[in-house]
Amino acid sequence: MATACTNGLDTGFVDLGYMKVAALGVVQGISELLPISSTAHMRIVPALLGWKDPGSAFSAAMQLAALAAVVSYFWGDIRALAVGSIGAIRRRDFNDWTFRFVLWIGFATVPIGLAGILLSHTLNTCGSPLRSLPVIGISCIVMAALLALAELYCNHKRTLDHVSLKDALIVGFAQVGALVPGVSRSGSTLTAALFLDLKREEAARFSFLLGLPAIALAGLKELWELHKAHLDFHGWSVLSLGLLVASISAFAAIWGLLRILERFSAWPFVAYRAFIGVVLLVGFYGGFLV
C-alpha cells in the first residue's frame, strides 16, 4: 500500500481528501475505543477500497477525537474526581479516595509516556516495520487469546471503588502494549482490568479514565509533530474533518461497548479480533493485502 511522507512523517491522509477521511474517521472513531484495534482497521479498510494508507500520523492525531469522546461521556466521573481531589488537597486529606485515584492515574501513565518517547522515531516514521500486516495480525490474535482467558478464568465481581495503586500500575504497564499496532489501547487496558476481577463495565470505565492522560499526550504530541513538519492548510482542514467525525463515532462506540459488556460479555470482541487477525495474515501471505 502506498504511503506519503511529510518531513519524515507518514501523512497519507492528506492525499485521500475530505470524503475518504470522513469515512475513515467513522472507522477510526469506532475502532479506537472498542477493543478491536484501530490500526488493524486502518490497514484493512483502505486496502479493501483501494485507498492509500492514511498513515500512522492520522491514527495518532485521532487520539484527540477519542479524548473528546471519553471526556464528554465520563464528564460526571471526571468532574467528581477533579472536585474531590482539589477539595482533598485543600483539606490536606491525602487519604481521600478521589485524590489517591487521580494520583494513581498519573503514576500509571509514566510507563507508556517513557516508552512512547523511546519508540517515537520507530512508531510514526514512514515505512515503520511495526505497521506491517503480519505484526498487526499476530497482535490481534494474541490479544484475542488473552481477552478469552480473562473471560474464562476471572470472576468479574470487583468494583472501581476497590482498586488500588497496584491495580492501576498493572493496567498502566499493560497500556504500554498499545504502542504495538494491533494490540489496541482499549484492548490491552480492558483485558488487564478484567484479569483484576473487575466487573466488565467497571473494567471498561477504569480503562477509559486511566487512559485519559496517555490519550491526551499522544494526540497533542502528534499535532505538534505535524506542526513541525509544516503540514499545509489543506492537510489541517482534512485532519480537522476526520477529528470531528471520529469524535462523534467514538462517543457512540463507548456507549455500545458499555452496553455489550453490561448485558453480555467480551466474547464478541474475542471472536472479532481473532477473525481480523486471521484476515490480515491470510490477506498478506496470500497477496490480497499489502
Coordinates of C-alpha atoms in Angstrom, one line a residue:
M1 CA 0.0 0.0 0.0
A2 CA 1.4 3.4 -0.9
T3 CA 2.4 5.8 1.8
A4 CA 3.1 9.6 1.8
C5 CA 5.7 11.4 3.8
T6 CA 5.9 15.0 5.1
N7 CA 9.4 15.6 6.5
G8 CA 9.6 12.0 7.6
L9 CA 6.0 11.7 9.0
D10 CA 3.6 9.2 7.5
T11 CA 0.8 11.6 6.3
G12 CA -1.1 9.6 3.6
F13 CA -4.4 11.0 4.9
V14 CA -3.7 14.4 3.2
D15 CA -4.0 12.9 -0.3
L16 CA -7.2 11.0 0.5
G17 CA -9.3 14.1 0.6
Y18 CA -12.3 15.1 2.7
M19 CA -14.9 12.4 1.9
K20 CA -12.5 9.4 2.3
V21 CA -11.0 10.9 5.5
A22 CA -14.5 11.4 6.9
A23 CA -15.3 7.7 6.1
L24 CA -12.1 6.6 7.8
G25 CA -12.9 8.9 10.7
V26 CA -16.0 6.9 11.4
V27 CA -14.0 3.6 11.3
Q28 CA -11.2 5.2 13.4
G29 CA -13.5 6.6 16.0
I30 CA -15.4 3.3 16.5
S31 CA -12.3 1.0 16.5
E32 CA -10.2 3.4 18.6
L33 CA -12.3 2.9 21.7
L34 CA -13.5 -0.6 21.1
P35 CA -11.0 -3.4 22.0
I36 CA -10.6 -4.3 18.3
S37 CA -7.5 -2.4 17.2
S38 CA -8.0 0.8 15.2
T39 CA -4.6 0.2 13.4
A40 CA -5.8 -3.1 12.0
H41 CA -8.9 -1.4 10.6
M42 CA -6.9 1.5 9.2
R43 CA -4.9 -1.0 7.2
I44 CA -7.8 -3.3 6.2
V45 CA -10.5 -0.8 5.1
P46 CA -8.2 1.4 2.8
A47 CA -6.7 -1.8 1.3
L48 CA -10.1 -3.3 0.5
L49 CA -11.3 0.0 -1.0
G50 CA -8.1 0.6 -2.9
W51 CA -7.3 3.7 -1.0
K52 CA -3.9 5.0 0.2
D53 CA -2.9 4.1 3.8
P54 CA -3.9 7.2 5.9
G55 CA -0.6 6.8 7.8
S56 CA 0.4 6.5 11.4
A57 CA 0.2 10.3 11.9
F58 CA -3.5 10.1 11.2
S59 CA -4.1 7.3 13.8
A60 CA -2.0 9.2 16.4
A61 CA -3.8 12.5 15.9
M62 CA -7.2 10.8 16.1
Q63 CA -6.4 10.2 19.8
L64 CA -7.8 13.7 20.3
A65 CA -11.2 12.5 19.0
A66 CA -11.1 9.7 21.5
L67 CA -10.2 12.2 24.2
A68 CA -13.2 14.4 23.3
A69 CA -15.5 11.3 23.4
V70 CA -14.2 10.0 26.7
V71 CA -14.3 13.4 28.4
S72 CA -17.8 14.1 27.3
Y73 CA -19.1 10.6 28.1
F74 CA -17.5 10.3 31.5
W75 CA -17.8 14.0 32.4
G76 CA -19.6 13.2 35.6
D77 CA -16.8 10.9 36.8
I78 CA -14.1 13.3 35.7
R79 CA -15.7 16.3 37.4
A80 CA -16.2 14.3 40.6
L81 CA -12.5 13.2 40.6
A82 CA -11.3 16.8 39.9
V83 CA -13.5 18.4 42.5
G84 CA -12.9 15.7 45.1
S85 CA -9.1 15.7 44.7
I86 CA -8.9 19.5 44.8
G87 CA -11.0 19.5 47.9
A88 CA -8.8 16.9 49.5
I89 CA -5.7 19.0 48.8
R90 CA -7.3 22.0 50.4
R91 CA -8.2 19.9 53.5
R92 CA -4.8 18.2 53.4
D93 CA -6.7 14.9 53.4
F94 CA -4.3 12.8 51.3
N95 CA -6.1 9.6 52.2
D96 CA -9.2 10.8 50.2
W97 CA -10.0 8.1 47.6
T98 CA -10.5 10.6 44.7
F99 CA -7.1 12.2 45.4
R100 CA -5.4 8.9 45.5
F101 CA -7.2 7.7 42.4
V102 CA -6.1 10.7 40.4
L103 CA -2.5 10.3 41.7
W104 CA -2.6 6.6 40.7
I105 CA -3.7 7.5 37.2
G106 CA -0.7 9.8 37.0
F107 CA 1.7 7.1 38.1
A108 CA 0.1 4.6 35.7
T109 CA 0.7 7.0 32.8
V110 CA 4.5 7.1 33.3
P111 CA 5.3 3.7 31.6
I112 CA 3.6 4.5 28.4
G113 CA 4.9 8.0 28.4
L114 CA 8.5 6.8 28.7
A115 CA 8.0 4.0 26.2
G116 CA 6.3 6.4 23.7
I117 CA 9.3 8.8 23.9
L118 CA 11.8 6.0 23.4
L119 CA 9.9 4.5 20.4
S120 CA 8.6 7.7 18.8
H121 CA 11.0 7.5 15.9
T122 CA 10.1 4.0 15.1
L123 CA 6.3 4.2 15.6
N124 CA 5.4 7.1 13.3
T125 CA 8.1 7.1 10.6
C126 CA 7.4 6.3 7.0
G127 CA 7.5 2.5 6.4
S128 CA 7.6 1.6 10.1
P129 CA 8.2 -2.1 10.5
L130 CA 5.7 -2.2 13.4
R131 CA 2.9 -1.3 11.0
S132 CA 3.5 -4.4 8.9
L133 CA 0.4 -6.6 8.4
P134 CA 2.0 -9.7 10.0
V135 CA 2.8 -7.7 13.2
I136 CA -0.8 -6.3 13.3
G137 CA -2.4 -9.7 12.6
I138 CA -0.4 -11.6 15.2
S139 CA -1.1 -8.8 17.8
C140 CA -4.8 -9.1 17.1
I141 CA -4.8 -12.9 17.6
V142 CA -2.6 -12.8 20.7
M143 CA -4.9 -10.1 22.3
A144 CA -8.0 -12.2 21.4
A145 CA -6.5 -15.1 23.3
L146 CA -5.7 -13.0 26.3
L147 CA -9.1 -11.5 26.4
A148 CA -10.6 -15.0 26.2
L149 CA -8.5 -16.1 29.1
A150 CA -9.8 -13.1 31.1
E151 CA -13.3 -14.1 30.4
L152 CA -12.8 -17.8 31.3
Y153 CA -10.8 -17.6 34.5
C154 CA -11.8 -14.3 36.2
N155 CA -14.9 -13.8 38.3
H156 CA -15.6 -10.1 37.5
K157 CA -17.0 -9.1 40.9
R158 CA -14.8 -6.1 42.0
T159 CA -15.9 -2.5 41.6
L160 CA -13.9 0.6 40.8
D161 CA -14.2 1.7 44.5
H162 CA -11.9 -1.1 45.5
V163 CA -9.0 -0.7 43.1
S164 CA -5.5 0.0 44.5
L165 CA -2.3 1.6 43.3
K166 CA -1.1 -1.9 42.4
D167 CA -4.1 -2.4 40.2
A168 CA -3.6 1.0 38.5
L169 CA 0.1 0.2 37.8
I170 CA -0.7 -3.2 36.3
V171 CA -3.2 -1.6 33.9
G172 CA -0.7 1.2 33.3
F173 CA 2.0 -1.3 32.3
A174 CA -0.5 -3.2 30.1
Q175 CA -1.2 0.1 28.3
V176 CA 2.4 0.1 27.0
G177 CA 1.4 -2.8 24.8
A178 CA -0.9 -0.4 22.9
L179 CA 2.2 1.1 21.2
V180 CA 2.4 -2.1 19.2
P181 CA 0.0 -1.7 16.3
G182 CA -2.8 -4.3 16.5
V183 CA -2.8 -4.5 20.3
S184 CA -5.2 -1.6 20.9
R185 CA -5.0 0.6 24.0
S186 CA -8.6 -0.2 24.9
G187 CA -7.9 -3.9 24.3
S188 CA -4.8 -4.0 26.5
T189 CA -6.1 -2.0 29.4
L190 CA -9.6 -3.6 29.4
T191 CA -8.0 -7.1 29.3
A192 CA -5.7 -6.2 32.2
A193 CA -8.6 -4.8 34.2
L194 CA -10.7 -7.9 33.6
F195 CA -7.7 -10.0 34.9
L196 CA -8.0 -8.0 38.1
D197 CA -11.5 -9.4 38.5
L198 CA -13.3 -6.1 37.9
K199 CA -16.9 -6.2 36.7
R200 CA -16.9 -5.9 32.9
E201 CA -18.5 -2.4 32.8
E202 CA -16.3 -1.3 35.6
A203 CA -13.2 -2.6 33.8
A204 CA -14.1 -0.5 30.8
R205 CA -14.7 2.6 32.9
F206 CA -11.4 2.1 34.6
S207 CA -9.7 1.6 31.2
F208 CA -11.1 4.9 29.9
L209 CA -10.4 7.0 32.9
L210 CA -6.8 5.7 33.4
G211 CA -6.1 6.2 29.7
L212 CA -7.1 9.9 29.6
P213 CA -3.6 11.4 30.1
A214 CA -2.0 9.0 27.7
I215 CA -4.7 9.7 25.0
A216 CA -4.2 13.4 25.5
L217 CA -0.4 13.3 25.4
A218 CA -0.3 11.1 22.3
G219 CA -2.8 13.3 20.4
L220 CA -1.2 16.6 21.3
K221 CA 2.3 15.3 20.6
E222 CA 1.2 14.2 17.1
L223 CA -0.3 17.6 16.4
W224 CA 3.0 19.2 17.4
E225 CA 4.9 16.9 15.1
L226 CA 2.6 17.8 12.2
H227 CA 3.1 21.4 13.0
K228 CA 6.9 21.0 13.0
A229 CA 6.5 19.1 9.7
H230 CA 4.8 22.2 8.2
L231 CA 1.6 20.5 7.3
D232 CA -0.3 22.9 4.9
F233 CA -3.7 24.4 5.4
H234 CA -5.3 21.7 3.2
G235 CA -3.8 19.0 5.4
W236 CA -5.0 20.6 8.6
S237 CA -8.5 21.0 7.2
V238 CA -8.7 17.3 6.1
L239 CA -7.4 16.3 9.5
S240 CA -10.0 18.5 11.3
L241 CA -12.9 16.9 9.5
G242 CA -11.6 13.5 10.4
L243 CA -11.3 14.5 14.0
L244 CA -14.9 15.8 14.1
V245 CA -16.4 12.7 12.6
A246 CA -14.2 10.4 14.7
S247 CA -15.2 12.1 17.9
I248 CA -18.9 11.5 17.2
S249 CA -18.4 7.9 16.3
A250 CA -16.1 7.4 19.3
F251 CA -18.8 8.6 21.6
A252 CA -21.2 6.0 20.1
A253 CA -18.5 3.4 20.5
I254 CA -18.2 4.0 24.2
W255 CA -22.0 3.7 24.6
G256 CA -22.0 0.5 22.6
L257 CA -19.1 -1.1 24.5
L258 CA -20.6 -0.5 27.9
R259 CA -24.0 -1.9 26.8
I260 CA -22.3 -5.0 25.4
L261 CA -20.1 -5.6 28.4
E262 CA -23.0 -5.0 30.8
R263 CA -25.5 -7.2 29.1
F264 CA -23.3 -9.9 27.6
S265 CA -19.5 -10.3 27.9
A266 CA -16.3 -9.6 26.0
W267 CA -16.7 -12.7 23.8
P268 CA -18.0 -10.8 20.8
F269 CA -14.7 -8.9 20.7
V270 CA -12.7 -12.0 21.2
A271 CA -14.2 -13.6 18.1
Y272 CA -14.0 -10.4 16.1
R273 CA -10.3 -9.8 17.0
A274 CA -9.4 -13.3 16.1
F275 CA -11.2 -13.0 12.8
I276 CA -9.5 -9.7 11.9
G277 CA -6.1 -11.2 12.8
V278 CA -6.7 -14.2 10.5
V279 CA -7.9 -12.0 7.7
L280 CA -4.8 -9.8 7.9
L281 CA -2.4 -12.8 7.9
V282 CA -4.2 -14.7 5.1
G283 CA -4.5 -11.5 3.1
F284 CA -0.8 -10.7 3.5
Y285 CA 0.6 -14.1 2.8
G286 CA -2.0 -14.7 0.1
G287 CA -1.1 -11.5 -1.7
F288 CA -4.5 -9.9 -1.3
L289 CA -3.4 -7.2 1.2
V290 CA 0.0 -5.4 1.0

